[in-house]
mmCIF file of C-alpha atoms in Angstrom:
data_model
loop_
_atom_site.group_PDB
_atom_site.id
_atom_site.type_symbol
_atom_site.label_atom_id
_atom_site.label_comp_id
_atom_site.label_asym_id
_atom_site.label_seq_id
_atom_site.Cartn_x
_atom_site.Cartn_y
_atom_site.Cartn_z
ATOM 1 C CA UNK A 1 0.000 0.000 0.000
ATOM 2 C CA UNK A 2 2.752 2.594 0.714
ATOM 3 C CA UNK A 3 4.323 1.881 -2.705
ATOM 4 C CA UNK A 4 0.920 2.304 -4.383
ATOM 5 C CA UNK A 5 0.319 5.649 -2.686
ATOM 6 C CA UNK A 6 3.835 6.742 -3.630
ATOM 7 C CA UNK A 7 3.321 5.818 -7.291
ATOM 8 C CA UNK A 8 -0.030 7.634 -7.523
ATOM 9 C CA UNK A 9 1.192 10.877 -5.940
ATOM 10 C CA UNK A 10 4.774 10.938 -7.288
ATOM 11 C CA UNK A 11 4.059 12.610 -10.677
ATOM 12 C CA UNK A 12 2.534 15.680 -9.068
ATOM 13 C CA UNK A 13 5.357 15.645 -6.533
ATOM 14 C CA UNK A 14 7.709 16.597 -9.372
ATOM 15 C CA UNK A 15 5.309 18.871 -11.247
ATOM 16 C CA UNK A 16 4.235 20.585 -8.014
ATOM 17 C CA UNK A 17 7.757 21.712 -7.118
ATOM 18 C CA UNK A 18 8.345 23.113 -10.604
ATOM 19 C CA UNK A 19 4.909 24.761 -10.514
ATOM 20 C CA UNK A 20 5.768 26.392 -7.170
ATOM 21 C CA UNK A 21 8.967 27.864 -8.659
ATOM 22 C CA UNK A 22 7.082 29.203 -11.676
ATOM 23 C CA UNK A 23 4.364 30.715 -9.457
ATOM 24 C CA UNK A 24 6.900 32.445 -7.175
ATOM 25 C CA UNK A 25 8.733 33.829 -10.195
ATOM 26 C CA UNK A 26 5.530 35.131 -11.792
ATOM 27 C CA UNK A 27 3.970 36.589 -8.631
ATOM 28 C CA UNK A 28 7.183 38.311 -7.495
ATOM 29 C CA UNK A 29 8.131 39.358 -11.064
ATOM 30 C CA UNK A 30 11.625 38.003 -10.637
ATOM 31 C CA UNK A 31 14.356 38.331 -13.263
ATOM 32 C CA UNK A 32 16.459 35.130 -12.944
ATOM 33 C CA UNK A 33 19.449 36.769 -14.676
ATOM 34 C CA UNK A 34 19.561 39.538 -12.061
ATOM 35 C CA UNK A 35 19.157 37.018 -9.235
ATOM 36 C CA UNK A 36 22.018 34.892 -10.586
ATOM 37 C CA UNK A 37 24.196 38.002 -10.873
ATOM 38 C CA UNK A 38 23.344 39.011 -7.293
ATOM 39 C CA UNK A 39 24.236 35.507 -6.087
ATOM 40 C CA UNK A 40 27.619 35.680 -7.840
ATOM 41 C CA UNK A 41 28.354 39.062 -6.242
ATOM 42 C CA UNK A 42 27.380 37.723 -2.817
ATOM 43 C CA UNK A 43 29.708 34.749 -3.237
ATOM 44 C CA UNK A 44 32.589 36.978 -4.315
ATOM 45 C CA UNK A 45 32.106 39.279 -1.324
ATOM 46 C CA UNK A 46 32.256 36.338 1.075
ATOM 47 C CA UNK A 47 35.805 35.340 0.149
ATOM 48 C CA UNK A 48 38.384 37.394 -1.681
ATOM 49 C CA UNK A 49 39.894 35.818 -4.797
ATOM 50 C CA UNK A 50 43.613 35.130 -4.982
ATOM 51 C CA UNK A 51 45.460 37.803 -6.969
ATOM 52 C CA UNK A 52 49.027 38.854 -7.691
ATOM 53 C CA UNK A 53 50.845 42.150 -7.151
ATOM 54 C CA UNK A 54 54.334 43.376 -8.027
ATOM 55 C CA UNK A 55 55.973 45.244 -5.128
ATOM 56 C CA UNK A 56 59.075 47.445 -5.291
ATOM 57 C CA UNK A 57 61.208 47.194 -2.134
ATOM 58 C CA UNK A 58 61.559 50.757 -0.779
ATOM 59 C CA UNK A 59 61.900 50.017 2.924
ATOM 60 C CA UNK A 60 65.646 50.042 3.783
ATOM 61 C CA UNK A 61 64.934 47.712 6.709
ATOM 62 C CA UNK A 62 64.177 44.964 4.179
ATOM 63 C CA UNK A 63 67.776 44.900 2.935
ATOM 64 C CA UNK A 64 69.495 41.667 3.937
ATOM 65 C CA UNK A 65 66.292 39.939 5.038
ATOM 66 C CA UNK A 66 65.344 36.557 3.640
ATOM 67 C CA UNK A 67 61.786 36.191 2.353
ATOM 68 C CA UNK A 68 60.729 34.008 5.281
ATOM 69 C CA UNK A 69 61.919 36.766 7.651
ATOM 70 C CA UNK A 70 59.596 39.464 6.250
ATOM 71 C CA UNK A 71 57.318 40.628 9.114
ATOM 72 C CA UNK A 72 53.681 39.433 8.871
ATOM 73 C CA UNK A 73 54.170 37.756 5.463
ATOM 74 C CA UNK A 74 53.187 34.285 6.662
ATOM 75 C CA UNK A 75 50.339 35.515 8.870
ATOM 76 C CA UNK A 76 48.914 37.406 5.879
ATOM 77 C CA UNK A 77 49.040 34.240 3.786
ATOM 78 C CA UNK A 78 51.293 35.794 1.127
ATOM 79 C CA UNK A 79 53.536 33.792 -1.197
ATOM 80 C CA UNK A 80 56.399 35.477 -3.109
ATOM 81 C CA UNK A 81 57.318 33.499 -6.228
ATOM 82 C CA UNK A 82 59.447 35.770 -8.449
ATOM 83 C CA UNK A 83 62.082 38.434 -7.920
ATOM 84 C CA UNK A 84 63.920 40.890 -10.132
ATOM 85 C CA UNK A 85 67.049 42.176 -8.439
ATOM 86 C CA UNK A 86 67.871 45.867 -8.702
ATOM 87 C CA UNK A 87 69.961 46.523 -11.796
ATOM 88 C CA UNK A 88 69.046 43.168 -13.386
ATOM 89 C CA UNK A 89 67.013 42.758 -16.585
ATOM 90 C CA UNK A 90 65.775 39.196 -16.020
ATOM 91 C CA UNK A 91 63.399 37.814 -13.424
ATOM 92 C CA UNK A 92 64.363 34.852 -11.258
ATOM 93 C CA UNK A 93 62.571 32.319 -9.056
ATOM 94 C CA UNK A 94 62.138 33.311 -5.414
ATOM 95 C CA UNK A 95 62.001 31.011 -2.399
ATOM 96 C CA UNK A 96 62.052 31.297 1.380
ATOM 97 C CA UNK A 97 65.835 31.825 1.479
ATOM 98 C CA UNK A 98 65.982 34.529 -1.201
ATOM 99 C CA UNK A 99 67.722 37.673 0.145
ATOM 100 C CA UNK A 100 66.133 41.095 -0.459
ATOM 101 C CA UNK A 101 67.797 44.391 -1.404
ATOM 102 C CA UNK A 102 66.348 47.870 -1.565
ATOM 103 C CA UNK A 103 65.143 48.472 -5.121
ATOM 104 C CA UNK A 104 64.303 44.816 -5.845
ATOM 105 C CA UNK A 105 60.908 44.004 -7.335
ATOM 106 C CA UNK A 106 58.985 40.927 -6.185
ATOM 107 C CA UNK A 107 55.792 39.241 -7.338
ATOM 108 C CA UNK A 108 53.491 38.384 -4.421
ATOM 109 C CA UNK A 109 50.359 36.198 -4.454
ATOM 110 C CA UNK A 110 47.456 36.520 -2.003
ATOM 111 C CA UNK A 111 44.196 38.348 -1.400
ATOM 112 C CA UNK A 112 44.110 41.988 -2.483
ATOM 113 C CA UNK A 113 43.557 43.251 1.078
ATOM 114 C CA UNK A 114 46.582 41.394 2.417
ATOM 115 C CA UNK A 115 48.708 42.327 -0.589
ATOM 116 C CA UNK A 116 48.145 46.009 0.166
ATOM 117 C CA UNK A 117 49.165 45.397 3.797
ATOM 118 C CA UNK A 118 52.387 43.704 2.689
ATOM 119 C CA UNK A 119 53.003 46.530 0.235
ATOM 120 C CA UNK A 120 52.944 49.038 3.112
ATOM 121 C CA UNK A 121 55.571 46.963 4.933
ATOM 122 C CA UNK A 122 57.917 46.418 1.996
ATOM 123 C CA UNK A 123 57.588 49.542 -0.135
ATOM 124 C CA UNK A 124 55.304 50.532 -3.005
ATOM 125 C CA UNK A 125 53.273 48.799 -5.684
ATOM 126 C CA UNK A 126 55.170 48.507 -8.956
ATOM 127 C CA UNK A 127 53.686 48.979 -12.419
ATOM 128 C CA UNK A 128 56.171 46.458 -13.804
ATOM 129 C CA UNK A 129 54.644 43.015 -14.408
ATOM 130 C CA UNK A 130 57.158 40.294 -13.581
ATOM 131 C CA UNK A 131 54.930 37.748 -15.332
ATOM 132 C CA UNK A 132 55.858 39.463 -18.606
ATOM 133 C CA UNK A 133 59.522 40.041 -17.757
ATOM 134 C CA UNK A 134 61.912 37.603 -19.496
ATOM 135 C CA UNK A 135 63.847 35.115 -17.421
ATOM 136 C CA UNK A 136 64.349 31.384 -16.739
ATOM 137 C CA UNK A 137 61.139 31.153 -14.719
ATOM 138 C CA UNK A 138 57.894 29.453 -15.664
ATOM 139 C CA UNK A 139 54.951 27.798 -13.926
ATOM 140 C CA UNK A 140 52.825 24.681 -14.270
ATOM 141 C CA UNK A 141 49.890 23.033 -12.524
ATOM 142 C CA UNK A 142 49.915 19.521 -11.092
ATOM 143 C CA UNK A 143 47.204 17.354 -9.520
ATOM 144 C CA UNK A 144 47.813 15.563 -6.214
ATOM 145 C CA UNK A 145 47.134 11.844 -6.780
ATOM 146 C CA UNK A 146 50.025 10.111 -4.972
ATOM 147 C CA UNK A 147 49.022 8.399 -1.721
ATOM 148 C CA UNK A 148 52.298 9.230 0.039
ATOM 149 C CA UNK A 149 51.605 12.959 -0.323
ATOM 150 C CA UNK A 150 48.057 12.958 1.053
ATOM 151 C CA UNK A 151 47.664 14.543 4.470
ATOM 152 C CA UNK A 152 51.074 16.211 4.362
ATOM 153 C CA UNK A 153 51.509 19.962 4.537
ATOM 154 C CA UNK A 154 53.192 21.923 1.761
ATOM 155 C CA UNK A 155 56.024 22.642 4.204
ATOM 156 C CA UNK A 156 56.558 18.922 4.856
ATOM 157 C CA UNK A 157 57.031 18.224 1.141
ATOM 158 C CA UNK A 158 60.133 20.471 1.171
ATOM 159 C CA UNK A 159 59.718 21.276 -2.522
ATOM 160 C CA UNK A 160 61.718 24.492 -2.163
ATOM 161 C CA UNK A 161 64.662 22.810 -0.439
ATOM 162 C CA UNK A 162 64.701 19.804 -2.783
ATOM 163 C CA UNK A 163 63.854 21.369 -6.139
ATOM 164 C CA UNK A 164 64.056 25.137 -5.698
ATOM 165 C CA UNK A 165 60.407 25.678 -6.665
ATOM 166 C CA UNK A 166 57.576 27.553 -4.951
ATOM 167 C CA UNK A 167 53.921 26.506 -4.675
ATOM 168 C CA UNK A 168 51.825 29.661 -5.063
ATOM 169 C CA UNK A 169 48.207 28.530 -5.360
ATOM 170 C CA UNK A 170 46.034 25.529 -4.550
ATOM 171 C CA UNK A 171 42.744 24.822 -6.322
ATOM 172 C CA UNK A 172 40.392 22.599 -4.307
ATOM 173 C CA UNK A 173 36.828 21.890 -5.462
ATOM 174 C CA UNK A 174 36.728 25.056 -7.604
ATOM 175 C CA UNK A 175 38.022 27.164 -4.697
ATOM 176 C CA UNK A 176 41.393 28.850 -5.222
ATOM 177 C CA UNK A 177 43.581 29.415 -2.148
ATOM 178 C CA UNK A 178 47.022 30.774 -1.402
ATOM 179 C CA UNK A 179 49.463 27.898 -0.865
ATOM 180 C CA UNK A 180 50.345 28.628 2.762
ATOM 181 C CA UNK A 181 52.996 26.225 4.183
ATOM 182 C CA UNK A 182 50.613 24.741 6.793
ATOM 183 C CA UNK A 183 47.968 23.709 4.224
ATOM 184 C CA UNK A 184 47.417 19.935 4.198
ATOM 185 C CA UNK A 185 47.013 18.382 0.771
ATOM 186 C CA UNK A 186 44.040 16.281 -0.278
ATOM 187 C CA UNK A 187 43.441 13.976 -3.220
ATOM 188 C CA UNK A 188 42.548 15.986 -6.305
ATOM 189 C CA UNK A 189 44.139 19.269 -5.162
ATOM 190 C CA UNK A 190 45.641 21.204 -8.069
ATOM 191 C CA UNK A 191 48.899 23.007 -7.226
ATOM 192 C CA UNK A 192 50.450 25.860 -9.193
ATOM 193 C CA UNK A 193 54.243 25.573 -9.026
ATOM 194 C CA UNK A 194 56.714 28.318 -10.019
ATOM 195 C CA UNK A 195 60.397 27.773 -10.788
ATOM 196 C CA UNK A 196 62.813 26.719 -13.492
ATOM 197 C CA UNK A 197 61.345 24.416 -16.129
ATOM 198 C CA UNK A 198 63.719 21.537 -15.365
ATOM 199 C CA UNK A 199 62.978 21.755 -11.626
ATOM 200 C CA UNK A 200 59.218 21.960 -12.128
ATOM 201 C CA UNK A 201 59.252 18.774 -14.213
ATOM 202 C CA UNK A 202 60.618 16.850 -11.200
ATOM 203 C CA UNK A 203 57.682 17.926 -9.016
ATOM 204 C CA UNK A 204 55.137 16.094 -11.187
ATOM 205 C CA UNK A 205 56.382 12.670 -10.045
ATOM 206 C CA UNK A 206 56.333 13.781 -6.400
ATOM 207 C CA UNK A 207 52.679 14.865 -6.498
ATOM 208 C CA UNK A 208 51.494 12.105 -8.839
ATOM 209 C CA UNK A 209 49.749 14.245 -11.456
ATOM 210 C CA UNK A 210 47.966 11.197 -12.889
ATOM 211 C CA UNK A 211 44.764 11.906 -14.797
ATOM 212 C CA UNK A 212 44.186 8.156 -14.899
ATOM 213 C CA UNK A 213 44.140 7.983 -11.089
ATOM 214 C CA UNK A 214 41.800 10.987 -10.966
ATOM 215 C CA UNK A 215 39.280 9.237 -13.234
ATOM 216 C CA UNK A 216 39.650 5.763 -11.720
ATOM 217 C CA UNK A 217 36.694 4.512 -9.678
ATOM 218 C CA UNK A 218 37.929 2.661 -6.602
ATOM 219 C CA UNK A 219 35.118 0.325 -5.585
ATOM 220 C CA UNK A 220 36.581 -0.920 -2.302
ATOM 221 C CA UNK A 221 36.092 2.355 -0.345
ATOM 222 C CA UNK A 222 32.631 2.719 -1.877
ATOM 223 C CA UNK A 223 31.469 -0.740 -0.748
ATOM 224 C CA UNK A 224 33.082 -0.303 2.678
ATOM 225 C CA UNK A 225 31.177 2.971 3.051
ATOM 226 C CA UNK A 226 27.905 1.361 1.942
ATOM 227 C CA UNK A 227 28.458 -1.540 4.350
ATOM 228 C CA UNK A 228 29.083 0.799 7.287
ATOM 229 C CA UNK A 229 26.042 2.834 6.245
ATOM 230 C CA UNK A 230 23.813 -0.244 6.187
ATOM 231 C CA UNK A 231 24.991 -1.249 9.670
ATOM 232 C CA UNK A 232 24.269 2.245 10.972
ATOM 233 C CA UNK A 233 20.883 2.258 9.239
ATOM 234 C CA UNK A 234 19.876 -1.017 10.899
ATOM 235 C CA UNK A 235 20.906 0.109 14.378
ATOM 236 C CA UNK A 236 17.817 0.815 16.546
ATOM 237 C CA UNK A 237 17.750 4.176 18.332
ATOM 238 C CA UNK A 238 15.439 4.235 21.354
ATOM 239 C CA UNK A 239 13.785 7.419 22.611
ATOM 240 C CA UNK A 240 11.748 8.143 25.717
ATOM 241 C CA UNK A 241 7.990 7.484 25.394
ATOM 242 C CA UNK A 242 8.588 5.677 22.076
ATOM 243 C CA UNK A 243 7.476 2.024 22.255
ATOM 244 C CA UNK A 244 9.361 1.168 19.055
ATOM 245 C CA UNK A 245 12.986 2.093 18.270
ATOM 246 C CA UNK A 246 13.699 4.330 15.282
ATOM 247 C CA UNK A 247 16.118 3.350 12.523
ATOM 248 C CA UNK A 248 17.853 5.504 9.914
ATOM 249 C CA UNK A 249 17.206 2.839 7.290
ATOM 250 C CA UNK A 250 19.088 1.952 4.116
ATOM 251 C CA UNK A 251 18.898 5.564 2.911
ATOM 252 C CA UNK A 252 19.742 7.500 6.070
ATOM 253 C CA UNK A 253 22.581 5.271 7.282
ATOM 254 C CA UNK A 254 24.721 5.426 4.122
ATOM 255 C CA UNK A 255 23.998 9.163 3.849
ATOM 256 C CA UNK A 256 25.373 9.884 7.340
ATOM 257 C CA UNK A 257 28.403 7.642 6.791
ATOM 258 C CA UNK A 258 29.089 9.285 3.412
ATOM 259 C CA UNK A 259 29.082 12.750 5.006
ATOM 260 C CA UNK A 260 31.495 11.619 7.740
ATOM 261 C CA UNK A 261 33.856 9.802 5.361
ATOM 262 C CA UNK A 262 33.913 12.655 2.860
ATOM 263 C CA UNK A 263 34.962 14.939 5.712
ATOM 264 C CA UNK A 264 37.758 12.524 6.669
ATOM 265 C CA UNK A 265 38.885 12.279 3.007
ATOM 266 C CA UNK A 266 41.028 9.189 3.674
ATOM 267 C CA UNK A 267 41.519 6.348 6.146
ATOM 268 C CA UNK A 268 44.828 4.551 5.788
ATOM 269 C CA UNK A 269 45.182 3.559 2.144
ATOM 270 C CA UNK A 270 41.489 4.138 1.418
ATOM 271 C CA UNK A 271 40.669 7.443 -0.272
ATOM 272 C CA UNK A 272 37.068 8.600 -0.015
ATOM 273 C CA UNK A 273 36.946 10.123 -3.470
ATOM 274 C CA UNK A 274 34.785 9.331 -6.476
ATOM 275 C CA UNK A 275 35.156 10.808 -9.978
ATOM 276 C CA UNK A 276 32.296 13.078 -11.011
ATOM 277 C CA UNK A 277 31.212 10.907 -13.944
ATOM 278 C CA UNK A 278 31.060 7.780 -11.780
ATOM 279 C CA UNK A 279 29.191 9.723 -9.094
ATOM 280 C CA UNK A 280 26.563 10.915 -11.571
ATOM 281 C CA UNK A 281 26.222 7.473 -13.183
ATOM 282 C CA UNK A 282 25.695 5.686 -9.857
ATOM 283 C CA UNK A 283 23.304 8.400 -8.710
ATOM 284 C CA UNK A 284 21.138 8.065 -11.820
ATOM 285 C CA UNK A 285 21.313 4.260 -11.622
ATOM 286 C CA UNK A 286 20.179 4.345 -8.001
ATOM 287 C CA UNK A 287 17.225 6.626 -8.740
ATOM 288 C CA UNK A 288 16.242 4.486 -11.740
ATOM 289 C CA UNK A 289 16.354 1.247 -9.743
ATOM 290 C CA UNK A 290 14.394 2.824 -6.882
ATOM 291 C CA UNK A 291 11.616 4.063 -9.171
ATOM 292 C CA UNK A 292 11.573 0.756 -11.070
ATOM 293 C CA UNK A 293 11.132 -1.217 -7.835
ATOM 294 C CA UNK A 294 8.404 1.135 -6.619
ATOM 295 C CA UNK A 295 6.628 0.828 -9.975
ATOM 296 C CA UNK A 296 6.864 -2.978 -10.050
ATOM 297 C CA UNK A 297 5.454 -3.217 -6.543
ATOM 298 C CA UNK A 298 2.602 -0.804 -7.227
ATOM 299 C CA UNK A 299 1.892 -1.773 -10.836
ATOM 300 C CA UNK A 300 -0.544 -4.589 -10.068
ATOM 301 C CA UNK A 301 -3.206 -2.265 -8.666
ATOM 302 C CA UNK A 302 -1.997 1.110 -10.004
ATOM 303 C CA UNK A 303 -4.537 1.628 -12.798
ATOM 304 C CA UNK A 304 -7.325 0.102 -10.714
ATOM 305 C CA UNK A 305 -6.800 2.741 -8.031
ATOM 306 C CA UNK A 306 -5.680 5.708 -10.156
ATOM 307 C CA UNK A 307 -9.094 6.904 -11.339
ATOM 308 C CA UNK A 308 -11.171 5.666 -8.429
ATOM 309 C CA UNK A 309 -12.441 7.983 -5.717
ATOM 310 C CA UNK A 310 -9.665 6.784 -3.429
ATOM 311 C CA UNK A 311 -7.006 7.358 -6.104
ATOM 312 C CA UNK A 312 -8.275 10.857 -6.857
ATOM 313 C CA UNK A 313 -8.334 11.613 -3.133
ATOM 314 C CA UNK A 314 -4.713 10.506 -2.839
ATOM 315 C CA UNK A 315 -3.744 12.704 -5.777
ATOM 316 C CA UNK A 316 -5.536 15.698 -4.262
ATOM 317 C CA UNK A 317 -3.892 15.131 -0.883
ATOM 318 C CA UNK A 318 -0.519 14.758 -2.599
ATOM 319 C CA UNK A 319 -1.040 18.053 -4.439
ATOM 320 C CA UNK A 320 -1.954 19.867 -1.217
ATOM 321 C CA UNK A 321 0.923 18.320 0.747
ATOM 322 C CA UNK A 322 3.326 19.349 -2.028
ATOM 323 C CA UNK A 323 2.133 22.844 -2.920
ATOM 324 C CA UNK A 324 1.063 24.362 0.399
ATOM 325 C CA UNK A 325 4.353 23.863 2.325
ATOM 326 C CA UNK A 326 6.397 24.889 -0.730
ATOM 327 C CA UNK A 327 4.474 28.109 -1.317
ATOM 328 C CA UNK A 328 4.549 28.908 2.410
ATOM 329 C CA UNK A 329 8.313 28.313 2.570
ATOM 330 C CA UNK A 330 8.831 30.393 -0.583
ATOM 331 C CA UNK A 331 6.795 33.281 0.844
ATOM 332 C CA UNK A 332 8.724 33.241 4.131
ATOM 333 C CA UNK A 333 12.029 32.985 2.266
ATOM 334 C CA UNK A 334 11.328 35.939 -0.014
ATOM 335 C CA UNK A 335 9.280 38.193 2.270
ATOM 336 C CA UNK A 336 11.107 37.791 5.579
ATOM 337 C CA UNK A 337 14.507 36.221 4.888
ATOM 338 C CA UNK A 338 15.119 38.100 1.614
ATOM 339 C CA UNK A 339 16.489 34.957 -0.013
ATOM 340 C CA UNK A 340 17.911 34.987 -3.506
ATOM 341 C CA UNK A 341 15.485 33.355 -5.951
ATOM 342 C CA UNK A 342 18.124 30.936 -7.276
ATOM 343 C CA UNK A 343 18.955 29.838 -3.728
ATOM 344 C CA UNK A 344 15.259 29.545 -2.966
ATOM 345 C CA UNK A 345 14.712 27.218 -5.940
ATOM 346 C CA UNK A 346 17.528 24.985 -4.696
ATOM 347 C CA UNK A 347 16.069 24.998 -1.186
ATOM 348 C CA UNK A 348 12.615 23.992 -2.468
ATOM 349 C CA UNK A 349 14.117 21.184 -4.551
ATOM 350 C CA UNK A 350 16.244 19.969 -1.659
ATOM 351 C CA UNK A 351 13.328 20.087 0.772
ATOM 352 C CA UNK A 352 11.561 17.545 -1.451
ATOM 353 C CA UNK A 353 14.786 15.636 -2.313
ATOM 354 C CA UNK A 354 13.857 15.978 -5.974
ATOM 355 C CA UNK A 355 16.707 15.832 -8.570
ATOM 356 C CA UNK A 356 14.423 16.613 -11.575
ATOM 357 C CA UNK A 357 13.298 19.837 -9.874
ATOM 358 C CA UNK A 358 16.942 20.738 -9.208
ATOM 359 C CA UNK A 359 17.747 20.207 -12.886
ATOM 360 C CA UNK A 360 14.896 22.571 -13.787
ATOM 361 C CA UNK A 361 16.148 25.161 -11.278
ATOM 362 C CA UNK A 362 19.699 24.976 -12.658
ATOM 363 C CA UNK A 363 18.375 25.439 -16.197
ATOM 364 C CA UNK A 364 16.442 28.621 -15.349
ATOM 365 C CA UNK A 365 19.573 30.701 -15.873
ATOM 366 C CA UNK A 366 22.287 28.088 -16.446
ATOM 367 C CA UNK A 367 23.399 28.744 -12.878
ATOM 368 C CA UNK A 368 24.806 26.382 -10.260
ATOM 369 C CA UNK A 369 23.449 28.562 -7.451
ATOM 370 C CA UNK A 370 20.470 26.246 -6.704
ATOM 371 C CA UNK A 371 22.861 23.316 -6.220
ATOM 372 C CA UNK A 372 24.461 25.049 -3.224
ATOM 373 C CA UNK A 373 21.184 25.321 -1.305
ATOM 374 C CA UNK A 374 20.076 21.866 -2.493
ATOM 375 C CA UNK A 375 23.217 20.190 -1.149
ATOM 376 C CA UNK A 376 22.859 22.066 2.155
ATOM 377 C CA UNK A 377 19.298 21.006 2.994
ATOM 378 C CA UNK A 378 19.222 17.581 1.305
ATOM 379 C CA UNK A 379 20.875 15.521 4.116
ATOM 380 C CA UNK A 380 18.709 17.040 6.851
ATOM 381 C CA UNK A 381 15.545 16.608 4.775
ATOM 382 C CA UNK A 382 16.322 12.968 4.053
ATOM 383 C CA UNK A 383 16.918 12.150 7.723
ATOM 384 C CA UNK A 384 13.866 14.045 8.963
ATOM 385 C CA UNK A 385 11.648 12.274 6.425
ATOM 386 C CA UNK A 386 12.896 8.857 7.485
ATOM 387 C CA UNK A 387 12.477 9.554 11.193
ATOM 388 C CA UNK A 388 9.149 11.411 10.965
ATOM 389 C CA UNK A 389 7.594 8.648 8.842
ATOM 390 C CA UNK A 390 8.413 6.070 11.523
ATOM 391 C CA UNK A 391 7.233 8.353 14.320
ATOM 392 C CA UNK A 392 3.907 8.964 12.549
ATOM 393 C CA UNK A 393 3.367 5.222 12.081
ATOM 394 C CA UNK A 394 3.989 4.631 15.781
ATOM 395 C CA UNK A 395 1.771 7.580 16.773
ATOM 396 C CA UNK A 396 -1.249 6.563 14.676
ATOM 397 C CA UNK A 397 -1.049 2.861 15.543
ATOM 398 C CA UNK A 398 -0.918 3.289 19.325
#
């Protein structure tokens, strides 16, 4: 019977979410392009992007200092990768032991706010671009795929001491960061390395830089995670005044374990990483199998019930249960919380754990903004649904 009710009400469950988005957009006269632009500006204001600045050394107190001795440089998260000595015409690679002289020009990498602070300490901003200045210095980007490197800090790799190169930036999950020495490396991190071409080539083997390893699907960690999730899902949690224990089930258990393991990133030789293509394929396969099983179980009596008074009642109840909470949440989000429309669409999709609705929301303005809100509320929604369903069964059968 639950599978039959699910099958009858599911179609409007998808259409209802999309209809709620369309209604909110029409009633509020929202321009999705402007909302997407506002979301991008909000994201940019939350964290400054990594930039570069050329600084001319004018402070005489800098003369004779090594780069690692510059006051506040490390605390500001600044990396200096290139230097042009006073009187020289070529630029050279800079590292922690490079000695400064008054009149030298250096290229620093960091956030704009911190770069200006360092500029006040060292001298003045230079109009000369050391990236364009000739010299035996180049840069390349490498991906961290070697197990021996994972969990180590950039300082512990000793790339400067061993190869004379400097790591300036780290790209992790589309977020660019300054390569501070204390940053611990994770699988899939992309490092930008500056130095001489021959020295940079040696770094590739240290980090791994294997596209094959990046795209390889390692099934052992996945099945270990699923197994742990199933065990957690079967564990009974007892609460006061509840005659029956509550379980997270085969959906909630693996979800909680996946969140924990993804935060850990690795356990011994096991790396909790899955390529995007494999992730999407397994996700679609799981949804397809779930819907197929629900359809097979409900198919025997589906058409018998669909157009009966009971079937129509179920459909009406499903429409009310879908639309009313969504429209209420959308009204509160826009009127009181001043939520961005693109975020709101992701929240509505995540509150119903509905991937088709998320795809529609992403296609409104070819924006990934809804995915952020969707991923935030999805785990909580899934757990609450599992627990509340069991609590309601216990409550109405007492």
